[in-house]
JSON list of C-alpha atoms in Angstrom, two decimals:
[
{"chain": "A", "resi": 1, "resn": "ASP", "atom": "CA", "xyz": [12.69, 8.98, -8.32]},
{"chain": "A", "resi": 2, "resn": "GLN", "atom": "CA", "xyz": [11.40, 7.94, -4.94]},
{"chain": "A", "resi": 3, "resn": "GLN", "atom": "CA", "xyz": [8.83, 10.40, -3.66]},
{"chain": "A", "resi": 4, "resn": "VAL", "atom": "CA", "xyz": [8.50, 8.67, -0.27]},
{"chain": "A", "resi": 5, "resn": "LYS", "atom": "CA", "xyz": [11.65, 7.49, 1.43]},
{"chain": "A", "resi": 6, "resn": "GLN", "atom": "CA", "xyz": [12.23, 5.30, 4.43]},
{"chain": "A", "resi": 7, "resn": "ASN", "atom": "CA", "xyz": [15.97, 5.39, 4.75]},
{"chain": "A", "resi": 8, "resn": "SER", "atom": "CA", "xyz": [16.42, 2.89, 7.54]},
{"chain": "A", "resi": 9, "resn": "PRO", "atom": "CA", "xyz": [15.60, -0.70, 6.53]},
{"chain": "A", "resi": 10, "resn": "SER", "atom": "CA", "xyz": [15.29, -2.01, 10.06]},
{"chain": "A", "resi": 11, "resn": "LEU", "atom": "CA", "xyz": [14.98, -1.09, 13.73]},
{"chain": "A", "resi": 12, "resn": "SER", "atom": "CA", "xyz": [15.30, -3.19, 16.85]},
{"chain": "A", "resi": 13, "resn": "VAL", "atom": "CA", "xyz": [14.01, -2.04, 20.25]},
{"chain": "A", "resi": 14, "resn": "GLN", "atom": "CA", "xyz": [13.34, -3.51, 23.65]},
{"chain": "A", "resi": 15, "resn": "GLU", "atom": "CA", "xyz": [9.81, -4.16, 24.81]},
{"chain": "A", "resi": 16, "resn": "GLY", "atom": "CA", "xyz": [8.43, -1.19, 26.70]},
{"chain": "A", "resi": 17, "resn": "ARG", "atom": "CA", "xyz": [10.70, 1.36, 25.02]},
{"chain": "A", "resi": 18, "resn": "ILE", "atom": "CA", "xyz": [9.80, 3.84, 22.32]},
{"chain": "A", "resi": 19, "resn": "SER", "atom": "CA", "xyz": [10.03, 2.97, 18.62]},
{"chain": "A", "resi": 20, "resn": "ILE", "atom": "CA", "xyz": [10.53, 5.87, 16.22]},
{"chain": "A", "resi": 21, "resn": "LEU", "atom": "CA", "xyz": [10.08, 5.24, 12.51]},
{"chain": "A", "resi": 22, "resn": "ASN", "atom": "CA", "xyz": [11.01, 8.00, 10.09]},
{"chain": "A", "resi": 23, "resn": "CYS", "atom": "CA", "xyz": [9.83, 8.93, 6.63]},
{"chain": "A", "resi": 24, "resn": "ASP", "atom": "CA", "xyz": [10.76, 11.72, 4.20]},
{"chain": "A", "resi": 25, "resn": "TYR", "atom": "CA", "xyz": [8.90, 12.86, 1.12]},
{"chain": "A", "resi": 26, "resn": "THR", "atom": "CA", "xyz": [9.53, 15.15, -1.82]},
{"chain": "A", "resi": 27, "resn": "ASN", "atom": "CA", "xyz": [6.11, 15.93, -3.33]},
{"chain": "A", "resi": 28, "resn": "SER", "atom": "CA", "xyz": [4.42, 19.00, -1.83]},
{"chain": "A", "resi": 29, "resn": "MET", "atom": "CA", "xyz": [1.09, 17.92, -3.36]},
{"chain": "A", "resi": 30, "resn": "PHE", "atom": "CA", "xyz": [0.61, 15.04, -0.93]},
{"chain": "A", "resi": 31, "resn": "ASP", "atom": "CA", "xyz": [-2.49, 15.74, 1.14]},
{"chain": "A", "resi": 32, "resn": "TYR", "atom": "CA", "xyz": [-2.60, 12.81, 3.55]},
{"chain": "A", "resi": 33, "resn": "PHE", "atom": "CA", "xyz": [0.06, 10.61, 5.04]},
{"chain": "A", "resi": 34, "resn": "LEU", "atom": "CA", "xyz": [-0.56, 7.10, 6.29]},
{"chain": "A", "resi": 35, "resn": "TRP", "atom": "CA", "xyz": [1.29, 4.35, 8.09]},
{"chain": "A", "resi": 36, "resn": "TYR", "atom": "CA", "xyz": [0.59, 0.73, 7.25]},
{"chain": "A", "resi": 37, "resn": "LYS", "atom": "CA", "xyz": [1.75, -2.34, 9.11]},
{"chain": "A", "resi": 38, "resn": "LYS", "atom": "CA", "xyz": [2.42, -5.60, 7.31]},
{"chain": "A", "resi": 39, "resn": "TYR", "atom": "CA", "xyz": [2.87, -9.12, 8.62]},
{"chain": "A", "resi": 40, "resn": "PRO", "atom": "CA", "xyz": [4.34, -11.84, 6.40]},
{"chain": "A", "resi": 41, "resn": "ALA", "atom": "CA", "xyz": [1.92, -13.32, 3.84]},
{"chain": "A", "resi": 42, "resn": "GLU", "atom": "CA", "xyz": [-0.69, -10.68, 4.62]},
{"chain": "A", "resi": 43, "resn": "GLY", "atom": "CA", "xyz": [-1.65, -7.43, 2.96]},
{"chain": "A", "resi": 44, "resn": "PRO", "atom": "CA", "xyz": [-0.78, -4.10, 4.58]},
{"chain": "A", "resi": 45, "resn": "THR", "atom": "CA", "xyz": [-3.20, -2.99, 7.29]},
{"chain": "A", "resi": 46, "resn": "PHE", "atom": "CA", "xyz": [-3.93, 0.64, 8.04]},
{"chain": "A", "resi": 47, "resn": "LEU", "atom": "CA", "xyz": [-2.45, 1.94, 11.28]},
{"chain": "A", "resi": 48, "resn": "ILE", "atom": "CA", "xyz": [-2.77, 5.71, 11.54]},
{"chain": "A", "resi": 49, "resn": "SER", "atom": "CA", "xyz": [-2.95, 8.74, 9.29]},
{"chain": "A", "resi": 50, "resn": "ILE", "atom": "CA", "xyz": [-2.46, 12.48, 9.35]},
{"chain": "A", "resi": 51, "resn": "SER", "atom": "CA", "xyz": [-3.76, 15.27, 7.17]},
{"chain": "A", "resi": 52, "resn": "SER", "atom": "CA", "xyz": [-1.23, 17.64, 5.66]},
{"chain": "A", "resi": 53, "resn": "ILE", "atom": "CA", "xyz": [-2.85, 20.50, 7.60]},
{"chain": "A", "resi": 54, "resn": "LYS", "atom": "CA", "xyz": [-2.09, 18.90, 10.96]},
{"chain": "A", "resi": 55, "resn": "ASP", "atom": "CA", "xyz": [1.19, 18.37, 12.73]},
{"chain": "A", "resi": 56, "resn": "LYS", "atom": "CA", "xyz": [0.25, 15.57, 15.11]},
{"chain": "A", "resi": 57, "resn": "ASN", "atom": "CA", "xyz": [-2.24, 12.74, 15.39]},
{"chain": "A", "resi": 58, "resn": "GLU", "atom": "CA", "xyz": [-2.46, 10.32, 18.25]},
{"chain": "A", "resi": 59, "resn": "ASP", "atom": "CA", "xyz": [-4.23, 6.98, 18.54]},
{"chain": "A", "resi": 60, "resn": "GLY", "atom": "CA", "xyz": [-3.50, 4.97, 21.65]},
{"chain": "A", "resi": 61, "resn": "ARG", "atom": "CA", "xyz": [0.14, 3.92, 21.64]},
{"chain": "A", "resi": 62, "resn": "PHE", "atom": "CA", "xyz": [0.69, 5.35, 18.15]},
{"chain": "A", "resi": 63, "resn": "THR", "atom": "CA", "xyz": [1.46, 8.99, 17.37]},
{"chain": "A", "resi": 64, "resn": "VAL", "atom": "CA", "xyz": [2.37, 10.43, 13.99]},
{"chain": "A", "resi": 65, "resn": "PHE", "atom": "CA", "xyz": [4.18, 13.76, 13.71]},
{"chain": "A", "resi": 66, "resn": "LEU", "atom": "CA", "xyz": [4.33, 15.79, 10.51]},
{"chain": "A", "resi": 67, "resn": "ASN", "atom": "CA", "xyz": [6.90, 18.50, 9.80]},
{"chain": "A", "resi": 68, "resn": "LYS", "atom": "CA", "xyz": [5.85, 20.04, 6.51]},
{"chain": "A", "resi": 69, "resn": "SER", "atom": "CA", "xyz": [8.72, 22.46, 6.23]},
{"chain": "A", "resi": 70, "resn": "ALA", "atom": "CA", "xyz": [11.16, 19.56, 6.48]},
{"chain": "A", "resi": 71, "resn": "LYS", "atom": "CA", "xyz": [8.93, 17.21, 4.45]},
{"chain": "A", "resi": 72, "resn": "HIS", "atom": "CA", "xyz": [9.35, 14.69, 7.23]},
{"chain": "A", "resi": 73, "resn": "LEU", "atom": "CA", "xyz": [7.05, 12.52, 9.28]},
{"chain": "A", "resi": 74, "resn": "SER", "atom": "CA", "xyz": [7.60, 10.04, 12.03]},
{"chain": "A", "resi": 75, "resn": "LEU", "atom": "CA", "xyz": [5.66, 7.33, 13.79]},
{"chain": "A", "resi": 76, "resn": "HIS", "atom": "CA", "xyz": [6.16, 6.88, 17.52]},
{"chain": "A", "resi": 77, "resn": "ILE", "atom": "CA", "xyz": [5.08, 3.69, 19.26]},
{"chain": "A", "resi": 78, "resn": "VAL", "atom": "CA", "xyz": [5.04, 3.89, 23.04]},
{"chain": "A", "resi": 79, "resn": "PRO", "atom": "CA", "xyz": [5.37, 1.49, 24.72]},
{"chain": "A", "resi": 80, "resn": "SER", "atom": "CA", "xyz": [6.58, -0.98, 22.11]},
{"chain": "A", "resi": 81, "resn": "GLN", "atom": "CA", "xyz": [5.25, -4.54, 22.34]},
{"chain": "A", "resi": 82, "resn": "PRO", "atom": "CA", "xyz": [6.52, -7.77, 20.74]},
{"chain": "A", "resi": 83, "resn": "GLY", "atom": "CA", "xyz": [3.30, -7.90, 18.67]},
{"chain": "A", "resi": 84, "resn": "ASP", "atom": "CA", "xyz": [4.37, -4.67, 17.01]},
{"chain": "A", "resi": 85, "resn": "SER", "atom": "CA", "xyz": [7.13, -6.57, 15.21]},
{"chain": "A", "resi": 86, "resn": "ALA", "atom": "CA", "xyz": [6.29, -6.19, 11.51]},
{"chain": "A", "resi": 87, "resn": "VAL", "atom": "CA", "xyz": [7.24, -4.22, 8.42]},
{"chain": "A", "resi": 88, "resn": "TYR", "atom": "CA", "xyz": [5.96, -0.64, 8.53]},
{"chain": "A", "resi": 89, "resn": "PHE", "atom": "CA", "xyz": [5.26, 1.32, 5.37]},
{"chain": "A", "resi": 90, "resn": "CYS", "atom": "CA", "xyz": [4.95, 5.05, 5.15]},
{"chain": "A", "resi": 91, "resn": "ALA", "atom": "CA", "xyz": [2.55, 6.15, 2.40]},
{"chain": "A", "resi": 92, "resn": "ALA", "atom": "CA", "xyz": [1.30, 9.42, 0.99]},
{"chain": "A", "resi": 93, "resn": "SER", "atom": "CA", "xyz": [-1.94, 10.12, -0.77]},
{"chain": "A", "resi": 94, "resn": "VAL", "atom": "CA", "xyz": [-2.23, 12.31, -3.84]},
{"chain": "A", "resi": 95, "resn": "SER", "atom": "CA", "xyz": [-5.31, 13.23, -5.83]},
{"chain": "A", "resi": 96, "resn": "GLN", "atom": "CA", "xyz": [-4.58, 14.10, -9.44]},
{"chain": "A", "resi": 97, "resn": "GLY", "atom": "CA", "xyz": [-7.04, 14.42, -12.29]},
{"chain": "A", "resi": 98, "resn": "GLY", "atom": "CA", "xyz": [-9.70, 12.19, -10.79]},
{"chain": "A", "resi": 99, "resn": "SER", "atom": "CA", "xyz": [-7.22, 9.60, -9.63]},
{"chain": "A", "resi": 100, "resn": "GLU", "atom": "CA", "xyz": [-6.37, 8.91, -6.03]},
{"chain": "A", "resi": 101, "resn": "LYS", "atom": "CA", "xyz": [-3.43, 6.72, -5.21]},
{"chain": "A", "resi": 102, "resn": "LEU", "atom": "CA", "xyz": [-0.99, 5.94, -2.47]},
{"chain": "A", "resi": 103, "resn": "VAL", "atom": "CA", "xyz": [2.75, 6.29, -2.93]},
{"chain": "A", "resi": 104, "resn": "PHE", "atom": "CA", "xyz": [4.66, 3.98, -0.60]},
{"chain": "A", "resi": 105, "resn": "GLY", "atom": "CA", "xyz": [8.12, 3.94, 0.87]},
{"chain": "A", "resi": 106, "resn": "LYS", "atom": "CA", "xyz": [10.19, 0.76, 0.81]},
{"chain": "A", "resi": 107, "resn": "GLY", "atom": "CA", "xyz": [9.24, -0.20, 4.33]},
{"chain": "A", "resi": 108, "resn": "MET", "atom": "CA", "xyz": [11.10, -0.69, 7.56]},
{"chain": "A", "resi": 109, "resn": "LYS", "atom": "CA", "xyz": [11.25, -3.88, 9.59]},
{"chain": "A", "resi": 110, "resn": "LEU", "atom": "CA", "xyz": [10.62, -3.30, 13.28]},
{"chain": "A", "resi": 111, "resn": "THR", "atom": "CA", "xyz": [11.64, -5.95, 15.77]},
{"chain": "A", "resi": 112, "resn": "VAL", "atom": "CA", "xyz": [10.54, -5.58, 19.38]},
{"chain": "A", "resi": 113, "resn": "ASN", "atom": "CA", "xyz": [12.48, -7.86, 21.67]},
{"chain": "A", "resi": 114, "resn": "PRO", "atom": "CA", "xyz": [10.86, -9.24, 24.83]},
{"chain": "B", "resi": 1, "resn": "GLY", "atom": "CA", "xyz": [-16.23, -12.01, 4.47]},
{"chain": "B", "resi": 2, "resn": "ALA", "atom": "CA", "xyz": [-15.82, -8.40, 5.43]},
{"chain": "B", "resi": 3, "resn": "GLY", "atom": "CA", "xyz": [-12.39, -7.77, 3.95]},
{"chain": "B", "resi": 4, "resn": "VAL", "atom": "CA", "xyz": [-10.80, -7.65, 0.53]},
{"chain": "B", "resi": 5, "resn": "SER", "atom": "CA", "xyz": [-10.16, -11.10, -0.88]},
{"chain": "B", "resi": 6, "resn": "GLN", "atom": "CA", "xyz": [-7.84, -12.13, -3.68]},
{"chain": "B", "resi": 7, "resn": "SER", "atom": "CA", "xyz": [-7.40, -15.33, -5.61]},
{"chain": "B", "resi": 8, "resn": "PRO", "atom": "CA", "xyz": [-5.35, -17.29, -6.23]},
{"chain": "B", "resi": 9, "resn": "ARG", "atom": "CA", "xyz": [-3.03, -16.61, -3.28]},
{"chain": "B", "resi": 10, "resn": "TYR", "atom": "CA", "xyz": [-0.09, -18.14, -5.15]},
{"chain": "B", "resi": 11, "resn": "LYS", "atom": "CA", "xyz": [0.45, -18.58, -8.85]},
{"chain": "B", "resi": 12, "resn": "VAL", "atom": "CA", "xyz": [3.37, -20.13, -10.69]},
{"chain": "B", "resi": 13, "resn": "ALA", "atom": "CA", "xyz": [3.46, -19.46, -14.41]},
{"chain": "B", "resi": 14, "resn": "LYS", "atom": "CA", "xyz": [5.90, -20.42, -17.10]},
{"chain": "B", "resi": 15, "resn": "ARG", "atom": "CA", "xyz": [7.38, -17.58, -19.04]},
{"chain": "B", "resi": 16, "resn": "GLY", "atom": "CA", "xyz": [5.03, -16.69, -21.88]},
{"chain": "B", "resi": 17, "resn": "GLN", "atom": "CA", "xyz": [1.86, -17.88, -20.19]},
{"chain": "B", "resi": 18, "resn": "ASP", "atom": "CA", "xyz": [-1.11, -15.61, -19.53]},
{"chain": "B", "resi": 19, "resn": "VAL", "atom": "CA", "xyz": [-2.41, -15.21, -15.98]},
{"chain": "B", "resi": 20, "resn": "ALA", "atom": "CA", "xyz": [-5.54, -13.71, -14.44]},
{"chain": "B", "resi": 21, "resn": "LEU", "atom": "CA", "xyz": [-5.66, -12.45, -10.87]},
{"chain": "B", "resi": 22, "resn": "ARG", "atom": "CA", "xyz": [-8.97, -11.78, -9.15]},
{"chain": "B", "resi": 23, "resn": "CYS", "atom": "CA", "xyz": [-9.93, -9.23, -6.51]},
{"chain": "B", "resi": 24, "resn": "ASP", "atom": "CA", "xyz": [-13.16, -9.05, -4.52]},
{"chain": "B", "resi": 25, "resn": "PRO", "atom": "CA", "xyz": [-13.30, -5.65, -2.80]},
{"chain": "B", "resi": 26, "resn": "ILE", "atom": "CA", "xyz": [-15.22, -4.77, 0.32]},
{"chain": "B", "resi": 27, "resn": "SER", "atom": "CA", "xyz": [-18.91, -4.63, -0.51]},
{"chain": "B", "resi": 28, "resn": "GLY", "atom": "CA", "xyz": [-20.00, -1.12, -1.42]},
{"chain": "B", "resi": 29, "resn": "HIS", "atom": "CA", "xyz": [-16.51, 0.25, -1.90]},
{"chain": "B", "resi": 30, "resn": "VAL", "atom": "CA", "xyz": [-16.45, 2.47, -4.94]},
{"chain": "B", "resi": 31, "resn": "SER", "atom": "CA", "xyz": [-12.71, 2.73, -5.44]},
{"chain": "B", "resi": 32, "resn": "LEU", "atom": "CA", "xyz": [-10.45, -0.19, -6.32]},
{"chain": "B", "resi": 33, "resn": "PHE", "atom": "CA", "xyz": [-6.69, -0.15, -6.73]},
{"chain": "B", "resi": 34, "resn": "TRP", "atom": "CA", "xyz": [-4.06, -2.60, -7.95]},
{"chain": "B", "resi": 35, "resn": "TYR", "atom": "CA", "xyz": [-0.48, -2.43, -6.71]},
{"chain": "B", "resi": 36, "resn": "GLN", "atom": "CA", "xyz": [2.63, -4.44, -7.52]},
{"chain": "B", "resi": 37, "resn": "GLN", "atom": "CA", "xyz": [5.09, -5.20, -4.74]},
{"chain": "B", "resi": 38, "resn": "ALA", "atom": "CA", "xyz": [8.49, -6.51, -5.74]},
{"chain": "B", "resi": 39, "resn": "LEU", "atom": "CA", "xyz": [10.70, -8.23, -3.19]},
{"chain": "B", "resi": 40, "resn": "GLY", "atom": "CA", "xyz": [12.10, -5.76, -0.67]},
{"chain": "B", "resi": 41, "resn": "GLN", "atom": "CA", "xyz": [10.11, -2.86, -2.08]},
{"chain": "B", "resi": 42, "resn": "GLY", "atom": "CA", "xyz": [6.96, -1.02, -1.14]},
{"chain": "B", "resi": 43, "resn": "PRO", "atom": "CA", "xyz": [3.76, -1.47, -3.13]},
{"chain": "B", "resi": 44, "resn": "GLU", "atom": "CA", "xyz": [3.73, 0.45, -6.41]},
{"chain": "B", "resi": 45, "resn": "PHE", "atom": "CA", "xyz": [0.55, 1.76, -7.96]},
{"chain": "B", "resi": 46, "resn": "LEU", "atom": "CA", "xyz": [-0.67, 0.08, -11.13]},
{"chain": "B", "resi": 47, "resn": "THR", "atom": "CA", "xyz": [-4.22, 1.21, -11.79]},
{"chain": "B", "resi": 48, "resn": "TYR", "atom": "CA", "xyz": [-7.36, 2.72, -10.23]},
{"chain": "B", "resi": 49, "resn": "PHE", "atom": "CA", "xyz": [-11.08, 2.18, -10.79]},
{"chain": "B", "resi": 50, "resn": "GLN", "atom": "CA", "xyz": [-13.98, 4.24, -9.63]},
{"chain": "B", "resi": 51, "resn": "ASN", "atom": "CA", "xyz": [-16.94, 1.89, -10.00]},
{"chain": "B", "resi": 52, "resn": "GLU", "atom": "CA", "xyz": [-16.46, 0.35, -13.46]},
{"chain": "B", "resi": 53, "resn": "ALA", "atom": "CA", "xyz": [-14.47, 3.28, -14.85]},
{"chain": "B", "resi": 54, "resn": "GLN", "atom": "CA", "xyz": [-10.71, 2.90, -15.05]},
{"chain": "B", "resi": 55, "resn": "LEU", "atom": "CA", "xyz": [-9.62, 6.43, -14.22]},
{"chain": "B", "resi": 56, "resn": "ASP", "atom": "CA", "xyz": [-5.88, 5.90, -14.04]},
{"chain": "B", "resi": 57, "resn": "LYS", "atom": "CA", "xyz": [-3.75, 3.19, -15.61]},
{"chain": "B", "resi": 58, "resn": "SER", "atom": "CA", "xyz": [-0.53, 5.15, -15.59]},
{"chain": "B", "resi": 59, "resn": "GLY", "atom": "CA", "xyz": [1.25, 2.58, -13.42]},
{"chain": "B", "resi": 60, "resn": "LEU", "atom": "CA", "xyz": [0.74, -0.41, -15.69]},
{"chain": "B", "resi": 61, "resn": "PRO", "atom": "CA", "xyz": [4.29, -1.32, -16.78]},
{"chain": "B", "resi": 62, "resn": "SER", "atom": "CA", "xyz": [3.47, -2.44, -20.30]},
{"chain": "B", "resi": 63, "resn": "ASP", "atom": "CA", "xyz": [0.63, -3.23, -22.66]},
{"chain": "B", "resi": 64, "resn": "ARG", "atom": "CA", "xyz": [0.84, -6.84, -21.48]},
{"chain": "B", "resi": 65, "resn": "PHE", "atom": "CA", "xyz": [-0.98, -5.71, -18.33]},
{"chain": "B", "resi": 66, "resn": "PHE", "atom": "CA", "xyz": [-4.72, -5.22, -18.49]},
{"chain": "B", "resi": 67, "resn": "ALA", "atom": "CA", "xyz": [-7.28, -4.66, -15.74]},
{"chain": "B", "resi": 68, "resn": "GLU", "atom": "CA", "xyz": [-11.04, -4.60, -15.77]},
{"chain": "B", "resi": 69, "resn": "ARG", "atom": "CA", "xyz": [-13.95, -4.13, -13.40]},
{"chain": "B", "resi": 70, "resn": "PRO", "atom": "CA", "xyz": [-16.97, -4.56, -15.67]},
{"chain": "B", "resi": 71, "resn": "GLU", "atom": "CA", "xyz": [-19.74, -4.37, -13.06]},
{"chain": "B", "resi": 72, "resn": "GLY", "atom": "CA", "xyz": [-18.07, -2.09, -10.58]},
{"chain": "B", "resi": 73, "resn": "SER", "atom": "CA", "xyz": [-17.32, -4.77, -8.00]},
{"chain": "B", "resi": 74, "resn": "VAL", "atom": "CA", "xyz": [-14.98, -7.70, -8.77]},
{"chain": "B", "resi": 75, "resn": "SER", "atom": "CA", "xyz": [-11.82, -6.82, -10.68]},
{"chain": "B", "resi": 76, "resn": "THR", "atom": "CA", "xyz": [-9.40, -8.91, -12.71]},
{"chain": "B", "resi": 77, "resn": "LEU", "atom": "CA", "xyz": [-5.79, -8.09, -13.47]},
{"chain": "B", "resi": 78, "resn": "LYS", "atom": "CA", "xyz": [-4.56, -9.94, -16.53]},
{"chain": "B", "resi": 79, "resn": "ILE", "atom": "CA", "xyz": [-0.94, -10.30, -17.53]},
{"chain": "B", "resi": 80, "resn": "GLN", "atom": "CA", "xyz": [-0.24, -11.63, -20.99]},
{"chain": "B", "resi": 81, "resn": "ARG", "atom": "CA", "xyz": [2.95, -13.40, -22.05]},
{"chain": "B", "resi": 82, "resn": "THR", "atom": "CA", "xyz": [4.40, -13.27, -18.54]},
{"chain": "B", "resi": 83, "resn": "GLN", "atom": "CA", "xyz": [8.07, -12.42, -18.09]},
{"chain": "B", "resi": 84, "resn": "GLN", "atom": "CA", "xyz": [10.37, -13.14, -15.16]},
{"chain": "B", "resi": 85, "resn": "GLU", "atom": "CA", "xyz": [10.34, -9.47, -14.16]},
{"chain": "B", "resi": 86, "resn": "ASP", "atom": "CA", "xyz": [6.57, -9.81, -13.56]},
{"chain": "B", "resi": 87, "resn": "SER", "atom": "CA", "xyz": [7.30, -11.95, -10.49]},
{"chain": "B", "resi": 88, "resn": "ALA", "atom": "CA", "xyz": [5.92, -10.01, -7.53]},
{"chain": "B", "resi": 89, "resn": "VAL", "atom": "CA", "xyz": [3.06, -9.83, -5.09]},
{"chain": "B", "resi": 90, "resn": "TYR", "atom": "CA", "xyz": [0.01, -8.19, -6.62]},
{"chain": "B", "resi": 91, "resn": "LEU", "atom": "CA", "xyz": [-2.10, -6.35, -4.08]},
{"chain": "B", "resi": 92, "resn": "CYS", "atom": "CA", "xyz": [-5.64, -5.17, -4.46]},
{"chain": "B", "resi": 93, "resn": "ALA", "atom": "CA", "xyz": [-7.12, -2.45, -2.26]},
{"chain": "B", "resi": 94, "resn": "SER", "atom": "CA", "xyz": [-10.49, -0.77, -1.99]},
{"chain": "B", "resi": 95, "resn": "SER", "atom": "CA", "xyz": [-11.80, 2.38, -0.38]},
{"chain": "B", "resi": 96, "resn": "SER", "atom": "CA", "xyz": [-15.07, 4.18, 0.08]},
{"chain": "B", "resi": 97, "resn": "ILE", "atom": "CA", "xyz": [-15.35, 7.64, -1.43]},
{"chain": "B", "resi": 98, "resn": "GLY", "atom": "CA", "xyz": [-16.87, 10.36, 0.69]},
{"chain": "B", "resi": 99, "resn": "GLN", "atom": "CA", "xyz": [-17.24, 8.33, 3.84]},
{"chain": "B", "resi": 100, "resn": "GLY", "atom": "CA", "xyz": [-15.01, 8.85, 6.82]},
{"chain": "B", "resi": 101, "resn": "ARG", "atom": "CA", "xyz": [-11.38, 8.59, 5.89]},
{"chain": "B", "resi": 102, "resn": "TRP", "atom": "CA", "xyz": [-11.91, 8.13, 2.15]},
{"chain": "B", "resi": 103, "resn": "TYR", "atom": "CA", "xyz": [-8.20, 8.07, 1.53]},
{"chain": "B", "resi": 104, "resn": "GLU", "atom": "CA", "xyz": [-7.75, 4.99, 3.70]},
{"chain": "B", "resi": 105, "resn": "GLN", "atom": "CA", "xyz": [-7.34, 1.93, 1.54]},
{"chain": "B", "resi": 106, "resn": "TYR", "atom": "CA", "xyz": [-8.03, -1.60, 2.71]},
{"chain": "B", "resi": 107, "resn": "PHE", "atom": "CA", "xyz": [-5.75, -4.22, 1.26]},
{"chain": "B", "resi": 108, "resn": "GLY", "atom": "CA", "xyz": [-6.24, -7.85, 0.40]},
{"chain": "B", "resi": 109, "resn": "PRO", "atom": "CA", "xyz": [-3.63, -10.52, 1.20]},
{"chain": "B", "resi": 110, "resn": "GLY", "atom": "CA", "xyz": [-2.15, -10.36, -2.29]},
{"chain": "B", "resi": 111, "resn": "THR", "atom": "CA", "xyz": [-1.35, -12.88, -5.01]},
{"chain": "B", "resi": 112, "resn": "ARG", "atom": "CA", "xyz": [2.25, -13.99, -5.18]},
{"chain": "B", "resi": 113, "resn": "LEU", "atom": "CA", "xyz": [3.14, -14.54, -8.82]},
{"chain": "B", "resi": 114, "resn": "THR", "atom": "CA", "xyz": [6.27, -16.46, -9.69]},
{"chain": "B", "resi": 115, "resn": "VAL", "atom": "CA", "xyz": [7.28, -16.66, -13.34]},
{"chain": "B", "resi": 116, "resn": "THR", "atom": "CA", "xyz": [9.74, -19.46, -14.11]}
]
């Protein structure tokens, strides 16, 4: 059972427009949510995070929104740039019995066209 | 270097061979994680160390997988008698407990394992 779901495998937007990446989760025990960006042949790099007690976090062009009642979060990139083209992973953090781990979605490929 | 490093970057093994994958975490990072990423999937948790203690190995898919971190820094993931389904990218990540965003994990570039 997938606890973190990214239902859209890809998204294509024009440079300068907004990119909206969505993520749904099922486990109410998740305490932090993170977005990672991944380029080919590289490991994921941290982008932005949000605590489960917040509903919004902003960092420059990146904003993450959390809707706990809907178990839904989204990443907004405004304005989108060609360098943002990558695979984006939604992840959730859970601490259980001394263990801390991230649970990832399948990822979504964002293409920003010049 | 300042980041997480992994070696080798690419490994081709014949079915039945044993392999060992190395991870050098960021200096001073207490927590170390191994993930397996199959093609078209997100990373999946394998195991977690806090210093030299392996606190969670619930994600290891079989007893052919073994991980160690004897001195609390470098870690090795060993796969015995490799099978084709073991083909994946193996990612190592580290994080620093109690400092800043402790839940933020820093990933290495991964080792791509291909079992033929």
